[in-house]
């Protein structure tokens, strides 16, 4: 799909715009948006509202054809709710337009929507790009017969005034980079584990590196062994699929600037290992590389944006499978940091691969490290599928980082909520036989998981995002969401300013 900004000199009329479909908004109180007023030459829109054909409620839409005095072949009215245009109204209107237009014959469409009261034009442009991309996203890559919903829209023009054009174009470039990153994340998350292997993630990272001129290193088993990442390797022990340790570097900032390091959990399938998971829904554990997928998606986004910031992605990736060579409950492993870990449950494997990656991150003398992981089922119990769990230490530097991430999430419609960590929770990780146990009992599962990770991050400023709930949708519309690419991308864009 091809997006562009069309700037309109104020002397030119919308009515003389040649397009297969013009999209304008109407309000619930029967009033028209400025664009709709212009098109309402002979009262056709008033008549449509009066007859009750469109309510103006957010999400409602009505198609009109051949309006007298209007060059556009079609006019699509979309509901905007109250005149005090809300964020929700803009997202609903953009989604309604995208959904509606996909079933029509129109191939080039032009949108002229107002700006939400609490946001700017750039935000609105992003919502349009997101909505149109979402509407054409398909999960039929492995189906012999492709889903037959028409996706006829080829060109989407967003109408802005001349003085807004420069800012709008910059916003559009960013939005397109963002959706391309999210799309990669979604594809990787949906891809079955027999295709999305650690080797596939490594190949994907290499592709990003060559396309966007980044540095890339993929460490193989021998090198991982040499680094003494025995905790990571213990998770991989039960499978024939070789583990990979991916390091992808976007050095868009000054050479001496400390990098932001993103660490993504890349379990390409989590069977639970010897602590085998129950069968129902186990297929969904193919998305246990959602952290890795979102880190790679974010790198793709900032690569396309040519962001002026140093960002390094680290992805430890392997499968967690049971077999005669698998790690057993009770086994003790020595992590790269030297801390010994008693593996009381082989299903708490995410922290076992992340801890070694977090130790490896030290060598980059990072400005901050953010790890992203589908770490615990417990975070779904706490926050559901709407909100990502955010964890950091409780001091000034970390409070600041937390606020930065929370604000980025709000800005990007990809929200997080901070939960506590600390000494009392850490006590739950005591082991009789090793320095630390890999589980902390049934209470506060997401918090004790974060506390486990925290022990490997003492040398830098760190935050942890638990995305088990937000990176995936269950049920009928099952699939990866592309989160938290929007939050991470906004965070990095703000840091580059
Ligand atoms: N990958 C899972 C967490 C998960 C669960 C993600 C559901 C998405 C949906 C993780 O490796 C895991 O199994 N965690 C265990 C931890 C427990 C053994 C302490 C869990 O959440 O049950
Ligand atoms: Mn697990
Ligand atoms: Zn897992």
XYZ file of C-alpha atoms and ligand atoms in Angstrom:
521
model
C 0.000 0.000 0.000
C 1.290 3.378 -1.002
C 0.749 6.366 1.325
C 1.310 10.002 0.469
C 0.637 13.473 1.800
C -1.408 15.690 -0.458
C -1.169 19.339 0.442
C -4.017 21.578 -0.494
C -3.637 25.283 -1.117
C -6.475 27.068 0.680
C -7.767 28.527 -2.592
C -8.292 25.027 -4.022
C -11.554 23.327 -3.276
C -11.913 19.752 -2.020
C -14.760 19.415 -4.466
C -12.369 19.622 -7.430
C -10.184 16.815 -6.084
C -10.048 13.811 -8.413
C -10.037 10.640 -6.358
C -11.925 7.349 -6.318
C -13.075 8.038 -2.782
C -12.945 11.028 -0.508
C -13.276 10.340 3.222
C -14.741 13.056 5.461
C -16.152 13.091 8.987
C -19.532 13.944 10.486
C -20.416 14.492 14.136
C -23.031 12.881 16.310
C -24.886 16.170 16.794
C -25.633 16.186 13.039
C -22.953 18.823 12.437
C -20.343 18.438 9.717
C -16.560 18.610 9.851
C -14.996 21.402 7.761
C -14.190 19.002 4.924
C -17.721 17.573 4.982
C -19.189 21.102 4.832
C -17.282 21.774 1.619
C -18.563 18.609 -0.006
C -22.135 19.235 1.146
C -22.781 21.485 -1.859
C -26.350 20.506 -2.513
C -27.152 19.270 0.968
C -26.550 15.589 0.175
C -24.734 14.984 3.460
C -27.375 16.812 5.499
C -29.971 14.622 3.832
C -28.054 11.437 4.656
C -27.839 12.461 8.303
C -31.467 13.577 8.466
C -32.675 10.272 7.063
C -30.774 8.426 9.797
C -28.462 6.662 7.344
C -25.460 7.735 9.382
C -25.446 8.498 13.102
C -22.044 10.138 13.396
C -21.115 7.669 16.131
C -17.390 6.761 16.070
C -16.967 3.705 13.862
C -20.064 4.352 11.741
C -19.651 4.874 7.993
C -21.813 5.570 4.949
C -20.860 5.574 1.289
C -22.356 8.146 -1.097
C -21.816 8.171 -4.850
C -21.939 10.769 -7.611
C -22.479 13.842 -5.454
C -23.400 16.811 -7.600
C -20.507 19.261 -8.007
C -17.992 16.881 -6.451
C -15.227 15.444 -8.630
C -14.538 12.482 -6.327
C -16.334 9.352 -7.534
C -17.362 8.398 -4.011
C -17.616 10.161 -0.689
C -17.299 8.044 2.434
C -18.750 9.628 5.555
C -17.236 8.434 8.814
C -18.561 9.137 12.301
C -16.454 11.311 14.602
C -18.629 11.336 17.726
C -18.631 14.629 19.602
C -17.365 17.856 18.085
C -14.641 17.847 20.713
C -12.852 15.158 18.665
C -11.441 12.426 20.913
C -8.468 10.159 20.231
C -10.748 7.157 20.202
C -12.952 8.855 17.594
C -10.010 9.344 15.242
C -8.782 5.755 15.589
C -12.337 4.440 15.123
C -12.890 6.668 12.074
C -9.599 5.583 10.489
C -10.402 1.930 11.147
C -13.940 2.267 9.823
C -12.630 3.912 6.650
C -9.987 1.216 6.126
C -12.438 -1.610 6.733
C -15.119 -0.107 4.509
C -12.808 0.778 1.658
C -11.266 -2.643 1.475
C -14.512 -4.129 0.250
C -14.975 -1.499 -2.457
C -13.591 -1.058 -5.946
C -11.852 2.237 -5.211
C -8.081 1.980 -5.598
C -6.993 5.497 -4.689
C -8.528 7.191 -1.686
C -8.095 10.578 -0.057
C -8.758 11.249 3.617
C -9.492 14.613 5.135
C -10.036 14.133 8.856
C -9.757 16.645 11.695
C -7.073 16.516 14.391
C -7.928 15.004 17.776
C -8.231 17.619 20.539
C -5.530 16.036 22.706
C -3.121 15.102 19.897
C -1.402 16.615 16.876
C -1.601 16.014 13.138
C 1.348 13.583 13.204
C -0.519 11.351 15.607
C -3.566 11.341 13.340
C -1.448 10.392 10.340
C -0.020 7.479 12.298
C -3.525 6.241 13.129
C -4.471 6.251 9.447
C -1.353 4.333 8.396
C -1.853 1.827 11.231
C -5.526 1.328 10.397
C -4.993 0.748 6.673
C -2.136 -1.648 7.335
C -4.164 -3.561 9.898
C -7.053 -3.911 7.431
C -4.907 -5.573 4.766
C -2.907 -7.768 7.154
C -3.479 -11.452 6.317
C -2.526 -14.661 8.096
C -2.950 -16.912 5.066
C 0.745 -17.403 4.230
C 0.426 -21.157 4.779
C -3.080 -21.610 3.320
C -3.389 -23.213 -0.131
C -6.431 -21.087 -0.821
C -5.852 -17.453 0.128
C -8.470 -15.496 2.077
C -10.658 -13.929 -0.567
C -11.396 -10.527 0.942
C -10.729 -7.853 -1.644
C -7.967 -5.415 -0.776
C -8.355 -3.007 -3.635
C -6.991 0.142 -2.054
C -3.578 0.792 -3.550
C -3.013 4.464 -2.825
C -3.930 6.385 0.304
C -3.597 10.163 0.200
C -3.828 12.185 3.377
C -5.015 15.723 2.789
C -3.346 18.511 4.785
C -2.986 22.264 4.413
C 0.092 23.691 2.677
C 1.620 24.943 5.901
C 1.328 21.531 7.546
C 2.860 19.641 4.621
C 6.480 19.399 5.795
C 5.606 18.124 9.261
C 3.016 15.781 7.779
C 5.532 14.240 5.382
C 8.001 13.610 8.205
C 5.232 12.039 10.282
C 4.234 9.842 7.368
C 7.793 8.577 6.849
C 7.982 7.677 10.541
C 4.576 6.006 10.521
C 5.454 3.860 7.536
C 8.723 2.764 9.151
C 6.773 1.933 12.316
C 4.151 -0.212 10.575
C 6.835 -2.014 8.596
C 8.555 -2.859 11.869
C 5.274 -3.996 13.430
C 4.459 -6.090 10.401
C 7.760 -7.941 10.719
C 7.052 -8.538 14.411
C 3.578 -9.871 13.618
C 4.823 -12.167 10.871
C 7.518 -13.613 13.111
C 5.068 -14.106 15.985
C 2.526 -15.883 13.808
C 5.081 -18.058 12.026
C 5.022 -21.638 13.302
C 8.016 -22.894 15.250
C 9.020 -25.338 12.513
C 9.676 -22.297 10.300
C 10.489 -19.611 12.853
C 13.574 -21.326 14.286
C 16.537 -19.627 15.986
C 18.275 -19.872 12.590
C 15.350 -18.060 10.974
C 15.553 -15.244 13.528
C 19.290 -14.999 12.836
C 18.661 -14.857 9.082
C 16.024 -12.158 9.661
C 18.482 -10.094 11.699
C 21.086 -10.465 8.942
C 18.562 -9.247 6.400
C 17.771 -6.179 8.495
C 21.503 -5.551 8.891
C 22.195 -5.595 5.184
C 19.085 -3.633 4.225
C 19.643 -0.865 6.782
C 23.439 -0.950 7.063
C 23.713 -2.249 10.597
C 26.414 -4.339 12.214
C 25.551 -7.973 12.845
C 27.084 -10.844 14.726
C 25.500 -14.250 15.215
C 27.229 -16.387 17.829
C 27.015 -20.159 17.340
C 26.946 -22.820 20.043
C 30.747 -23.043 20.309
C 31.095 -19.299 20.864
C 28.211 -19.311 23.332
C 29.978 -22.090 25.233
C 33.232 -20.133 25.204
C 31.413 -17.183 26.800
C 30.219 -19.563 29.557
C 26.531 -18.850 28.949
C 25.624 -22.118 30.636
C 22.255 -20.875 31.802
C 21.218 -20.056 28.225
C 22.610 -23.361 26.943
C 20.758 -25.349 29.622
C 17.448 -24.313 28.065
C 18.618 -25.473 24.651
C 19.840 -28.847 25.946
C 16.725 -30.825 25.003
C 16.506 -29.907 21.325
C 18.404 -30.631 18.119
C 17.676 -27.118 16.846
C 20.904 -25.102 17.261
C 20.758 -22.034 19.557
C 21.857 -18.627 18.271
C 22.956 -15.471 20.017
C 22.212 -12.468 17.833
C 23.794 -9.015 18.198
C 22.486 -6.345 15.822
C 23.946 -2.836 15.944
C 22.422 0.374 14.641
C 25.082 3.014 15.252
C 23.201 6.078 14.067
C 24.479 8.322 16.861
C 27.912 9.742 17.671
C 30.636 7.117 18.016
C 31.238 7.954 21.680
C 27.588 7.987 22.729
C 26.580 5.121 25.017
C 24.070 2.866 23.249
C 20.565 1.876 24.250
C 20.565 -1.915 24.446
C 17.386 -3.885 23.748
C 17.327 -7.530 24.815
C 14.578 -9.787 23.414
C 13.548 -13.241 24.652
C 13.734 -15.554 21.648
C 12.222 -18.881 22.707
C 10.939 -20.098 19.336
C 8.868 -22.763 21.069
C 8.211 -23.188 24.768
C 6.946 -26.686 25.525
C 7.942 -26.155 29.152
C 10.730 -28.726 28.803
C 10.673 -31.572 31.359
C 8.238 -29.408 33.378
C 5.960 -29.914 30.391
C 3.083 -27.504 29.840
C -0.497 -28.829 29.560
C -1.592 -29.595 25.987
C -4.436 -27.091 25.582
C -3.266 -23.930 23.871
C 0.342 -25.102 23.712
C 0.436 -24.088 20.031
C 0.466 -20.480 21.193
C 3.924 -20.989 22.683
C 5.297 -20.402 19.193
C 5.009 -16.724 20.097
C 7.403 -17.069 23.004
C 9.882 -15.248 20.766
C 7.641 -12.169 20.902
C 10.332 -10.215 22.752
C 12.887 -11.057 20.072
C 10.349 -10.314 17.347
C 9.521 -6.899 18.762
C 13.168 -6.009 19.261
C 13.906 -6.939 15.634
C 10.786 -5.072 14.484
C 11.914 -2.001 16.412
C 15.375 -2.209 14.842
C 13.775 -2.404 11.415
C 11.661 0.657 12.200
C 14.545 2.813 13.444
C 16.740 1.567 10.592
C 14.215 2.749 8.035
C 13.924 6.046 9.937
C 17.729 6.386 9.910
C 17.417 7.323 13.579
C 20.367 9.272 14.949
C 20.923 7.089 17.988
C 23.122 4.138 18.911
C 20.939 1.097 19.543
C 22.106 -2.484 20.013
C 19.729 -5.441 19.944
C 20.674 -8.667 21.698
C 18.601 -11.770 21.059
C 19.343 -15.065 22.786
C 17.259 -17.611 20.892
C 16.581 -21.349 21.219
C 13.814 -23.910 21.704
C 12.687 -25.270 25.072
C 11.995 -28.977 24.523
C 11.937 -32.148 26.629
C 14.205 -35.082 25.702
C 16.809 -37.416 27.154
C 19.350 -34.618 27.033
C 17.074 -31.927 28.464
C 17.798 -30.082 31.697
C 16.019 -31.677 34.700
C 14.250 -29.924 37.568
C 16.820 -29.662 40.334
C 19.777 -29.256 37.974
C 22.170 -26.470 38.884
C 23.804 -24.319 36.202
C 26.414 -21.580 36.396
C 25.419 -18.428 34.534
C 27.861 -16.238 32.621
C 27.829 -13.857 35.614
C 29.152 -16.638 37.839
C 25.939 -16.871 39.876
C 24.694 -20.449 40.212
C 21.027 -21.162 39.483
C 18.895 -24.063 40.675
C 16.454 -24.882 37.884
C 13.430 -25.855 39.945
C 11.109 -25.586 36.956
C 12.315 -25.937 33.372
C 9.292 -23.920 32.228
C 10.755 -20.773 33.820
C 13.243 -20.732 30.937
C 12.922 -17.149 29.698
C 14.864 -15.740 32.648
C 17.523 -18.436 32.114
C 18.332 -17.239 28.611
C 17.884 -13.544 29.422
C 20.239 -13.514 32.412
C 23.224 -14.428 30.235
C 22.224 -11.900 27.586
C 21.960 -9.229 30.311
C 25.466 -10.076 31.490
C 26.731 -9.929 27.907
C 25.174 -6.439 27.572
C 27.644 -5.054 30.133
C 30.415 -4.933 27.516
C 28.611 -2.186 25.611
C 28.666 0.204 28.595
C 25.038 0.953 27.829
C 23.120 4.137 28.547
C 20.195 1.867 29.448
C 19.211 -1.747 28.878
C 15.616 -2.726 28.257
C 14.676 -6.367 28.085
C 11.462 -7.431 26.407
C 9.966 -10.843 27.096
C 6.843 -12.989 27.073
C 8.017 -13.897 30.530
C 5.075 -14.919 32.690
C 1.493 -16.115 32.459
C 0.986 -14.214 35.713
C 1.250 -10.846 33.957
C -1.882 -11.802 31.967
C -3.681 -12.427 35.261
C -2.535 -9.020 36.550
C -2.909 -6.740 33.550
C -4.795 -8.755 30.925
C -4.042 -8.191 27.271
C -4.216 -4.401 27.328
C -1.220 -3.314 29.337
C 2.431 -4.327 29.334
C 4.112 -4.923 32.705
C 7.039 -2.595 33.427
C 9.640 -3.304 36.123
C 12.738 -1.387 37.214
C 14.640 -0.676 40.402
C 13.236 2.000 42.698
C 15.734 4.851 42.629
C 15.927 8.183 40.875
C 17.624 7.072 37.654
C 15.258 4.140 37.259
C 12.158 6.150 38.104
C 13.171 8.487 35.309
C 13.587 5.621 32.858
C 10.238 4.171 33.918
C 8.511 7.515 33.341
C 10.137 7.808 29.932
C 8.850 4.373 28.910
C 5.374 4.977 30.333
C 5.133 8.279 28.461
C 6.330 6.665 25.221
C 3.661 4.005 25.656
C 0.923 6.599 26.109
C 2.121 8.567 23.110
C 2.104 5.439 20.946
C -1.186 3.896 22.155
C 0.855 0.996 23.476
C 0.608 1.412 27.213
C 2.507 -0.104 30.121
C 1.990 -0.086 33.888
C 4.739 -0.199 36.473
C 4.826 -2.915 39.124
C 7.136 -3.041 42.142
C 10.237 -5.135 42.732
C 12.354 -5.329 45.873
C 13.895 -7.201 48.740
C 10.787 -8.874 50.097
C 10.015 -10.449 46.750
C 13.658 -11.393 46.269
C 13.472 -13.612 49.330
C 11.144 -15.900 47.402
C 14.051 -16.765 45.083
C 16.187 -18.363 47.823
C 17.603 -21.775 46.990
C 18.898 -24.379 49.429
C 21.544 -25.520 46.981
C 22.505 -22.636 44.668
C 22.850 -18.846 44.707
C 19.348 -18.418 43.356
C 16.314 -20.496 42.333
C 14.670 -19.901 38.961
C 11.146 -19.716 40.412
C 9.711 -17.854 43.377
C 6.547 -19.796 44.104
C 2.971 -19.052 43.085
C 2.677 -15.560 44.600
C 3.579 -12.503 42.483
C 5.011 -14.588 39.646
C 5.736 -11.666 37.319
C 7.467 -9.730 40.068
C 9.737 -12.550 41.206
C 10.629 -13.164 37.551
C 11.644 -9.492 37.257
C 13.603 -9.767 40.519
C 15.499 -12.715 39.061
C 16.526 -10.646 36.037
C 17.413 -7.645 38.184
C 20.257 -9.596 39.810
C 22.052 -9.651 36.465
C 21.708 -5.929 35.745
C 23.594 -4.298 38.630
C 26.130 -2.602 36.351
C 23.761 -0.379 34.398
C 20.346 1.270 34.300
C 17.756 -1.312 33.361
C 14.061 -1.910 32.753
C 12.082 -5.037 31.979
C 8.893 -5.294 29.902
C 6.689 -8.368 30.374
C 4.677 -8.606 27.148
C 3.089 -12.062 27.575
C -0.345 -10.394 27.545
C 0.090 -7.612 25.017
C 2.101 -9.200 22.219
C -0.529 -11.781 21.388
C -4.309 -12.016 20.961
C -6.030 -15.317 21.760
C -9.496 -16.363 20.595
C -11.014 -15.972 17.142
C -8.645 -13.227 16.001
C -5.659 -15.220 17.290
C -2.315 -13.741 16.359
C 0.588 -11.441 17.116
C -0.181 -7.754 17.738
C 3.127 -6.089 16.871
C 3.428 -4.684 20.384
C 5.514 -3.229 21.988
C 7.168 -1.944 18.797
C 5.195 1.346 18.979
C 6.267 2.023 22.572
C 9.913 1.131 21.998
C 10.078 3.117 18.769
C 8.578 6.226 20.405
C 10.988 5.806 23.310
C 13.977 5.685 20.960
C 12.723 8.522 18.749
C 12.341 10.699 21.860
C 15.845 9.765 23.012
C 17.272 10.784 19.648
C 15.766 14.284 19.917
N 6.518 -18.358 28.053
C 5.981 -18.560 29.341
C 5.090 -17.411 29.794
C 3.808 -17.252 29.042
C 2.661 -17.884 29.474
C 3.751 -16.443 27.942
C 1.474 -17.707 28.790
C 2.570 -16.275 27.271
C 1.436 -16.897 27.688
C 7.095 -18.722 30.367
O 8.251 -19.320 29.888
C 6.557 -19.604 31.427
O 6.294 -20.739 31.148
N 6.410 -19.068 32.624
C 5.880 -19.808 33.695
C 6.692 -19.462 34.909
C 6.458 -20.394 36.070
C 6.949 -21.783 35.755
C 7.175 -19.837 37.275
C 4.426 -19.389 33.866
O 4.085 -18.228 33.646
O 3.622 -20.266 34.187
Mn 8.118 -21.427 29.947
Zn 8.613 -19.091 27.869
